[in-house]
mmCIF file with all atom_site columns, C-alpha atoms in Angstrom:
data_model
loop_
_atom_site.group_PDB
_atom_site.id
_atom_site.type_symbol
_atom_site.label_atom_id
_atom_site.label_alt_id
_atom_site.label_comp_id
_atom_site.label_asym_id
_atom_site.label_entity_id
_atom_site.label_seq_id
_atom_site.pdbx_PDB_ins_code
_atom_site.Cartn_x
_atom_site.Cartn_y
_atom_site.Cartn_z
_atom_site.occupancy
_atom_site.B_iso_or_equiv
_atom_site.pdbx_formal_charge
_atom_site.auth_seq_id
_atom_site.auth_comp_id
_atom_site.auth_asym_id
_atom_site.auth_atom_id
_atom_site.pdbx_PDB_model_num
ATOM 1   C CA . MET A 1 1   ? -76.259 -99.997  -28.367 1.00 63.00 ? 1316 MET A CA 1
ATOM 2   C CA . ARG A 1 2   ? -78.220 -96.599  -26.795 1.00 72.00 ? 1317 ARG A CA 1
ATOM 3   C CA . ALA A 1 3   ? -79.223 -98.598  -23.456 1.00 72.00 ? 1318 ALA A CA 1
ATOM 4   C CA . ASP A 1 4   ? -75.539 -99.721  -23.238 1.00 76.00 ? 1319 ASP A CA 1
ATOM 5   C CA . LEU A 1 5   ? -74.872 -96.087  -23.880 1.00 81.00 ? 1320 LEU A CA 1
ATOM 6   C CA . ALA A 1 6   ? -77.441 -95.413  -21.018 1.00 80.00 ? 1321 ALA A CA 1
ATOM 7   C CA . LEU A 1 7   ? -75.845 -97.502  -18.560 1.00 79.00 ? 1322 LEU A CA 1
ATOM 8   C CA . SER A 1 8   ? -72.415 -96.137  -18.932 1.00 84.00 ? 1323 SER A CA 1
ATOM 9   C CA . VAL A 1 9   ? -73.767 -92.785  -17.777 1.00 87.00 ? 1324 VAL A CA 1
ATOM 10  C CA . VAL A 1 10  ? -75.623 -93.726  -15.428 1.00 84.00 ? 1325 VAL A CA 1
ATOM 11  C CA . VAL A 1 11  ? -72.428 -95.755  -13.573 1.00 84.00 ? 1326 VAL A CA 1
ATOM 12  C CA . MET A 1 12  ? -70.554 -93.368  -14.520 1.00 88.00 ? 1327 MET A CA 1
ATOM 13  C CA . LEU A 1 13  ? -72.717 -90.838  -12.141 1.00 89.00 ? 1328 LEU A CA 1
ATOM 14  C CA . THR A 1 14  ? -73.562 -93.314  -9.845  1.00 85.00 ? 1329 THR A CA 1
ATOM 15  C CA . GLY A 1 15  ? -69.166 -93.555  -8.879  1.00 86.00 ? 1330 GLY A CA 1
ATOM 16  C CA . VAL A 1 16  ? -69.022 -89.685  -9.531  1.00 88.00 ? 1331 VAL A CA 1
ATOM 17  C CA . VAL A 1 17  ? -72.261 -89.105  -6.810  1.00 86.00 ? 1332 VAL A CA 1
ATOM 18  C CA . ALA A 1 18  ? -70.835 -91.973  -3.925  1.00 82.00 ? 1333 ALA A CA 1
ATOM 19  C CA . LEU A 1 19  ? -67.152 -90.130  -4.465  1.00 82.00 ? 1334 LEU A CA 1
ATOM 20  C CA . ALA A 1 20  ? -68.737 -86.619  -3.765  1.00 83.00 ? 1335 ALA A CA 1
ATOM 21  C CA . ILE A 1 21  ? -71.198 -87.653  -0.956  1.00 80.00 ? 1336 ILE A CA 1
ATOM 22  C CA . LEU A 1 22  ? -68.325 -89.854  0.983   1.00 76.00 ? 1337 LEU A CA 1
ATOM 23  C CA . PRO A 1 23  ? -66.982 -87.362  4.131   1.00 71.00 ? 1338 PRO A CA 1
ATOM 24  C CA . GLN A 1 24  ? -71.167 -87.517  4.614   1.00 70.00 ? 1339 GLN A CA 1
ATOM 25  C CA . GLN A 1 25  ? -71.374 -91.514  4.577   1.00 69.00 ? 1340 GLN A CA 1
ATOM 26  C CA . ILE A 1 26  ? -68.191 -92.594  6.457   1.00 67.00 ? 1341 ILE A CA 1
ATOM 27  C CA . ALA A 1 27  ? -67.741 -89.621  9.861   1.00 62.00 ? 1342 ALA A CA 1
ATOM 28  C CA . GLY A 1 28  ? -64.535 -88.517  10.805  1.00 64.00 ? 1343 GLY A CA 1
ATOM 29  C CA . TYR A 1 29  ? -63.122 -89.364  7.515   1.00 65.00 ? 1344 TYR A CA 1
ATOM 30  C CA . GLY A 1 30  ? -63.088 -87.560  4.426   1.00 67.00 ? 1345 GLY A CA 1
ATOM 31  C CA . TYR A 1 31  ? -60.750 -87.581  1.573   1.00 68.00 ? 1346 TYR A CA 1
ATOM 32  C CA . ASP A 1 32  ? -57.505 -87.136  2.986   1.00 69.00 ? 1347 ASP A CA 1
ATOM 33  C CA . SER A 1 33  ? -57.449 -89.666  4.419   1.00 69.00 ? 1348 SER A CA 1
ATOM 34  C CA . ILE A 1 34  ? -57.593 -92.059  1.617   1.00 70.00 ? 1349 ILE A CA 1
ATOM 35  C CA . GLY A 1 35  ? -54.350 -92.319  1.518   1.00 71.00 ? 1350 GLY A CA 1
ATOM 36  C CA . ASP A 1 36  ? -54.116 -94.193  4.395   1.00 72.00 ? 1351 ASP A CA 1
ATOM 37  C CA . MET A 1 37  ? -54.918 -98.034  3.652   1.00 67.00 ? 1352 MET A CA 1
ATOM 38  C CA . ARG A 1 38  ? -56.604 -98.637  7.520   1.00 70.00 ? 1353 ARG A CA 1
ATOM 39  C CA . SER A 1 39  ? -59.359 -96.113  6.888   1.00 72.00 ? 1354 SER A CA 1
ATOM 40  C CA . PRO A 1 40  ? -62.648 -97.396  5.863   1.00 73.00 ? 1355 PRO A CA 1
ATOM 41  C CA . VAL A 1 41  ? -62.948 -95.239  3.496   1.00 74.00 ? 1356 VAL A CA 1
ATOM 42  C CA . VAL A 1 42  ? -60.372 -96.466  1.265   1.00 76.00 ? 1357 VAL A CA 1
ATOM 43  C CA . PHE A 1 43  ? -62.763 -98.936  -0.353  1.00 75.00 ? 1358 PHE A CA 1
ATOM 44  C CA . PRO A 1 44  ? -65.889 -97.414  -0.910  1.00 78.00 ? 1359 PRO A CA 1
ATOM 45  C CA . ALA A 1 45  ? -63.374 -94.471  -3.127  1.00 80.00 ? 1360 ALA A CA 1
ATOM 46  C CA . VAL A 1 46  ? -61.121 -97.077  -4.881  1.00 82.00 ? 1361 VAL A CA 1
ATOM 47  C CA . SER A 1 47  ? -65.153 -98.750  -6.239  1.00 82.00 ? 1362 SER A CA 1
ATOM 48  C CA . ALA A 1 48  ? -66.177 -95.480  -6.629  1.00 84.00 ? 1363 ALA A CA 1
ATOM 49  C CA . ALA A 1 49  ? -64.189 -94.193  -9.273  1.00 86.00 ? 1364 ALA A CA 1
ATOM 50  C CA . LEU A 1 50  ? -63.760 -98.683  -10.485 1.00 86.00 ? 1365 LEU A CA 1
ATOM 51  C CA . LEU A 1 51  ? -67.516 -97.487  -11.428 1.00 86.00 ? 1366 LEU A CA 1
ATOM 52  C CA . VAL A 1 52  ? -66.537 -94.476  -12.685 1.00 88.00 ? 1367 VAL A CA 1
ATOM 53  C CA . LEU A 1 53  ? -63.716 -96.091  -14.800 1.00 89.00 ? 1368 LEU A CA 1
ATOM 54  C CA . LEU A 1 54  ? -65.371 -98.794  -15.565 1.00 86.00 ? 1369 LEU A CA 1
ATOM 55  C CA . GLY A 1 55  ? -68.574 -97.449  -17.079 1.00 85.00 ? 1370 GLY A CA 1
ATOM 56  C CA . ALA A 1 56  ? -66.561 -95.086  -19.287 1.00 87.00 ? 1371 ALA A CA 1
ATOM 57  C CA . VAL A 1 57  ? -65.259 -98.055  -20.595 1.00 86.00 ? 1372 VAL A CA 1
ATOM 58  C CA . LEU A 1 58  ? -68.136 -99.204  -21.742 1.00 83.00 ? 1373 LEU A CA 1
ATOM 59  C CA . GLY A 1 59  ? -69.053 -96.235  -22.957 1.00 84.00 ? 1374 GLY A CA 1
ATOM 60  C CA . LEU A 1 60  ? -65.851 -95.479  -24.990 1.00 86.00 ? 1375 LEU A CA 1
ATOM 61  C CA . GLY A 1 61  ? -66.748 -99.455  -25.821 1.00 82.00 ? 1376 GLY A CA 1
ATOM 62  C CA . THR A 1 62  ? -70.099 -98.526  -27.507 1.00 79.00 ? 1377 THR A CA 1
ATOM 63  C CA . LEU A 1 63  ? -69.033 -95.679  -28.718 1.00 83.00 ? 1378 LEU A CA 1
ATOM 64  C CA . THR A 1 64  ? -66.648 -97.333  -31.466 1.00 83.00 ? 1379 THR A CA 1
ATOM 65  C CA . ARG A 1 65  ? -68.646 -100.155 -31.947 1.00 75.00 ? 1380 ARG A CA 1
ATOM 66  C CA . ARG A 1 66  ? -69.390 -99.892  -35.377 1.00 61.00 ? 1381 ARG A CA 1
ATOM 67  C CA . THR A 1 67  ? -72.620 -101.969 -35.522 1.00 59.00 ? 1382 THR A CA 1
ATOM 68  C CA . ALA A 1 68  ? -76.027 -101.903 -33.249 1.00 52.00 ? 1383 ALA A CA 1
ATOM 69  C CA . THR A 1 69  ? -76.527 -105.387 -30.722 1.00 50.00 ? 1384 THR A CA 1
ATOM 70  C CA . THR A 1 70  ? -79.647 -105.804 -29.340 1.00 50.00 ? 1385 THR A CA 1
ATOM 71  C CA . ALA A 1 71  ? -78.555 -109.289 -28.284 1.00 49.00 ? 1386 ALA A CA 1
ATOM 72  C CA . GLY A 1 72  ? -80.345 -109.081 -24.840 1.00 51.00 ? 1387 GLY A CA 1
ATOM 73  C CA . GLU A 1 73  ? -81.700 -105.897 -24.776 1.00 50.00 ? 1388 GLU A CA 1
ATOM 74  C CA . GLY A 1 74  ? -85.548 -107.198 -25.406 1.00 55.00 ? 1389 GLY A CA 1
ATOM 75  C CA . SER A 1 75  ? -88.341 -104.816 -26.164 1.00 55.00 ? 1390 SER A CA 1
ATOM 76  C CA . ARG A 1 76  ? -87.660 -102.055 -23.511 1.00 64.00 ? 1391 ARG A CA 1
ATOM 77  C CA . PRO A 1 77  ? -83.782 -101.599 -23.312 1.00 64.00 ? 1392 PRO A CA 1
ATOM 78  C CA . GLY A 1 78  ? -84.103 -98.880  -20.639 1.00 72.00 ? 1393 GLY A CA 1
ATOM 79  C CA . LEU A 1 79  ? -85.481 -100.825 -18.547 1.00 79.00 ? 1394 LEU A CA 1
ATOM 80  C CA . ARG A 1 80  ? -82.388 -102.429 -17.906 1.00 78.00 ? 1395 ARG A CA 1
ATOM 81  C CA . THR A 1 81  ? -80.213 -99.520  -17.156 1.00 77.00 ? 1396 THR A CA 1
ATOM 82  C CA . ALA A 1 82  ? -83.026 -97.887  -14.434 1.00 82.00 ? 1397 ALA A CA 1
ATOM 83  C CA . ALA A 1 83  ? -82.725 -101.354 -12.536 1.00 84.00 ? 1398 ALA A CA 1
ATOM 84  C CA . VAL A 1 84  ? -79.103 -101.223 -12.364 1.00 83.00 ? 1399 VAL A CA 1
ATOM 85  C CA . PHE A 1 85  ? -79.202 -97.443  -11.165 1.00 82.00 ? 1400 PHE A CA 1
ATOM 86  C CA . ALA A 1 86  ? -81.752 -98.078  -8.739  1.00 87.00 ? 1401 ALA A CA 1
ATOM 87  C CA . ILE A 1 87  ? -79.734 -101.718 -7.575  1.00 89.00 ? 1402 ILE A CA 1
ATOM 88  C CA . ILE A 1 88  ? -76.917 -99.303  -7.239  1.00 84.00 ? 1403 ILE A CA 1
ATOM 89  C CA . VAL A 1 89  ? -78.197 -96.861  -4.933  1.00 84.00 ? 1404 VAL A CA 1
ATOM 90  C CA . GLY A 1 90  ? -80.110 -99.611  -3.045  1.00 88.00 ? 1405 GLY A CA 1
ATOM 91  C CA . TYR A 1 91  ? -77.090 -100.987 -2.565  1.00 87.00 ? 1406 TYR A CA 1
ATOM 92  C CA . VAL A 1 92  ? -74.830 -97.161  -1.217  1.00 81.00 ? 1407 VAL A CA 1
ATOM 93  C CA . ALA A 1 93  ? -77.627 -96.788  0.395   1.00 83.00 ? 1408 ALA A CA 1
ATOM 94  C CA . ALA A 1 94  ? -77.629 -99.807  1.914   1.00 85.00 ? 1409 ALA A CA 1
ATOM 95  C CA . VAL A 1 95  ? -73.938 -100.173 3.313   1.00 82.00 ? 1410 VAL A CA 1
ATOM 96  C CA . PRO A 1 96  ? -73.762 -98.383  5.899   1.00 81.00 ? 1411 PRO A CA 1
ATOM 97  C CA . TRP A 1 97  ? -77.202 -99.837  8.013   1.00 83.00 ? 1412 TRP A CA 1
ATOM 98  C CA . ILE A 1 98  ? -76.714 -103.547 7.294   1.00 86.00 ? 1413 ILE A CA 1
ATOM 99  C CA . GLY A 1 99  ? -72.966 -103.775 5.899   1.00 83.00 ? 1414 GLY A CA 1
ATOM 100 C CA . LEU A 1 100 ? -71.014 -104.184 3.471   1.00 83.00 ? 1415 LEU A CA 1
ATOM 101 C CA . PRO A 1 101 ? -71.016 -108.432 3.239   1.00 86.00 ? 1416 PRO A CA 1
ATOM 102 C CA . VAL A 1 102 ? -74.936 -108.561 3.517   1.00 88.00 ? 1417 VAL A CA 1
ATOM 103 C CA . ALA A 1 103 ? -75.760 -105.217 0.847   1.00 89.00 ? 1418 ALA A CA 1
ATOM 104 C CA . SER A 1 104 ? -72.997 -107.022 -1.537  1.00 90.00 ? 1419 SER A CA 1
ATOM 105 C CA . LEU A 1 105 ? -74.975 -110.284 -1.147  1.00 91.00 ? 1420 LEU A CA 1
ATOM 106 C CA . ILE A 1 106 ? -78.050 -108.516 -1.941  1.00 92.00 ? 1421 ILE A CA 1
ATOM 107 C CA . THR A 1 107 ? -76.556 -106.445 -4.775  1.00 91.00 ? 1422 THR A CA 1
ATOM 108 C CA . PHE A 1 108 ? -75.022 -109.258 -6.219  1.00 90.00 ? 1423 PHE A CA 1
ATOM 109 C CA . LEU A 1 109 ? -77.642 -111.771 -6.499  1.00 92.00 ? 1424 LEU A CA 1
ATOM 110 C CA . LEU A 1 110 ? -80.330 -108.500 -8.353  1.00 92.00 ? 1425 LEU A CA 1
ATOM 111 C CA . MET A 1 111 ? -77.396 -107.477 -10.528 1.00 88.00 ? 1426 MET A CA 1
ATOM 112 C CA . SER A 1 112 ? -76.862 -111.237 -11.709 1.00 88.00 ? 1427 SER A CA 1
ATOM 113 C CA . LEU A 1 113 ? -81.275 -111.309 -11.875 1.00 87.00 ? 1428 LEU A CA 1
ATOM 114 C CA . ALA A 1 114 ? -81.021 -107.687 -14.075 1.00 83.00 ? 1429 ALA A CA 1
ATOM 115 C CA . PHE A 1 115 ? -78.774 -109.221 -16.138 1.00 80.00 ? 1430 PHE A CA 1
ATOM 116 C CA . GLY A 1 116 ? -80.754 -111.845 -17.131 1.00 81.00 ? 1431 GLY A CA 1
ATOM 117 C CA . TYR A 1 117 ? -78.979 -114.915 -15.478 1.00 84.00 ? 1432 TYR A CA 1
ATOM 118 C CA . ARG A 1 118 ? -81.474 -117.828 -13.689 1.00 85.00 ? 1433 ARG A CA 1
ATOM 119 C CA . ARG A 1 119 ? -80.024 -120.357 -11.929 1.00 88.00 ? 1434 ARG A CA 1
ATOM 120 C CA . PRO A 1 120 ? -80.394 -119.916 -8.195  1.00 88.00 ? 1435 PRO A CA 1
ATOM 121 C CA . VAL A 1 121 ? -77.383 -122.441 -6.703  1.00 92.00 ? 1436 VAL A CA 1
ATOM 122 C CA . PRO A 1 122 ? -74.520 -121.073 -9.464  1.00 88.00 ? 1437 PRO A CA 1
ATOM 123 C CA . MET A 1 123 ? -75.795 -117.685 -8.725  1.00 89.00 ? 1438 MET A CA 1
ATOM 124 C CA . LEU A 1 124 ? -75.411 -118.276 -4.893  1.00 91.00 ? 1439 LEU A CA 1
ATOM 125 C CA . LEU A 1 125 ? -72.437 -119.911 -4.882  1.00 93.00 ? 1440 LEU A CA 1
ATOM 126 C CA . VAL A 1 126 ? -70.452 -117.122 -6.979  1.00 90.00 ? 1441 VAL A CA 1
ATOM 127 C CA . ALA A 1 127 ? -72.010 -114.928 -4.801  1.00 89.00 ? 1442 ALA A CA 1
ATOM 128 C CA . VAL A 1 128 ? -70.514 -115.892 -1.787  1.00 93.00 ? 1443 VAL A CA 1
ATOM 129 C CA . GLY A 1 129 ? -67.307 -117.444 -3.139  1.00 92.00 ? 1444 GLY A CA 1
ATOM 130 C CA . THR A 1 130 ? -66.405 -113.570 -5.073  1.00 89.00 ? 1445 THR A CA 1
ATOM 131 C CA . ILE A 1 131 ? -67.504 -111.791 -1.444  1.00 88.00 ? 1446 ILE A CA 1
ATOM 132 C CA . ALA A 1 132 ? -65.598 -114.368 0.939   1.00 90.00 ? 1447 ALA A CA 1
ATOM 133 C CA . LEU A 1 133 ? -62.838 -113.693 -1.668  1.00 91.00 ? 1448 LEU A CA 1
ATOM 134 C CA . VAL A 1 134 ? -63.143 -109.663 -1.682  1.00 86.00 ? 1449 VAL A CA 1
ATOM 135 C CA . LEU A 1 135 ? -63.340 -109.489 1.880   1.00 84.00 ? 1450 LEU A CA 1
ATOM 136 C CA . TYR A 1 136 ? -60.667 -112.013 2.513   1.00 87.00 ? 1451 TYR A CA 1
ATOM 137 C CA . LEU A 1 137 ? -58.632 -110.271 0.000   1.00 85.00 ? 1452 LEU A CA 1
ATOM 138 C CA . PHE A 1 138 ? -59.226 -106.609 1.904   1.00 79.00 ? 1453 PHE A CA 1
ATOM 139 C CA . GLY A 1 139 ? -59.688 -107.113 5.337   1.00 80.00 ? 1454 GLY A CA 1
ATOM 140 C CA . HIS A 1 140 ? -56.725 -108.933 6.148   1.00 82.00 ? 1455 HIS A CA 1
ATOM 141 C CA . LEU A 1 141 ? -54.336 -109.236 3.452   1.00 81.00 ? 1456 LEU A CA 1
ATOM 142 C CA . LEU A 1 142 ? -54.148 -105.404 2.958   1.00 77.00 ? 1457 LEU A CA 1
ATOM 143 C CA . LEU A 1 143 ? -56.145 -104.911 6.509   1.00 77.00 ? 1458 LEU A CA 1
ATOM 144 C CA . ILE A 1 144 ? -58.164 -102.109 5.040   1.00 74.00 ? 1459 ILE A CA 1
ATOM 145 C CA . VAL A 1 145 ? -60.901 -101.525 7.650   1.00 73.00 ? 1460 VAL A CA 1
ATOM 146 C CA . PHE A 1 146 ? -64.845 -101.390 6.406   1.00 76.00 ? 1461 PHE A CA 1
ATOM 147 C CA . PRO A 1 147 ? -67.591 -99.385  8.018   1.00 72.00 ? 1462 PRO A CA 1
ATOM 148 C CA . VAL A 1 148 ? -68.978 -101.466 10.690  1.00 74.00 ? 1463 VAL A CA 1
ATOM 149 C CA . PRO A 1 149 ? -73.173 -101.138 9.984   1.00 77.00 ? 1464 PRO A CA 1
ATOM 150 C CA . LYS A 1 150 ? -75.651 -99.209  12.342  1.00 75.00 ? 1465 LYS A CA 1
ATOM 151 C CA . VAL A 1 151 ? -78.313 -102.401 12.676  1.00 72.00 ? 1466 VAL A CA 1
ATOM 152 C CA . THR A 1 152 ? -75.944 -105.445 14.203  1.00 68.00 ? 1467 THR A CA 1
ATOM 153 C CA . LEU A 1 153 ? -78.033 -109.170 14.427  1.00 62.00 ? 1468 LEU A CA 1
ATOM 154 C CA . TRP A 1 154 ? -75.285 -110.095 16.756  1.00 58.00 ? 1469 TRP A CA 1
#
């Protein structure tokens, strides 16, 4: 239970920090351009807001749960929380450099490992499928422009 509560606080703080540094991360765009669906600020802002919201839901669910569960927490519950925090911070730092698709794939796989999934083929298929769906949905149907990475292979 303590690990879930700590994780919810970490997730909410990560979302708040991401929202706070958003104008500095995407040059030329500020909070005023969030309303423009073609702005590269929209997807990171929505993602950060969802982190805050989902962290709050996890925290409230943990606080209202009557019995403490330790399933999956292991002998060192803070280790998973620290790993998830490090993965999220790494993701936020990596997106401007290597791009959203590559950073998302790496993050998805690392998060899967952090939460105990060990079957590589399903992990990779779900990661690639989810990222492809999100990129298609936001990039082609909603016409949201993703930030261009600073380092490209092409």
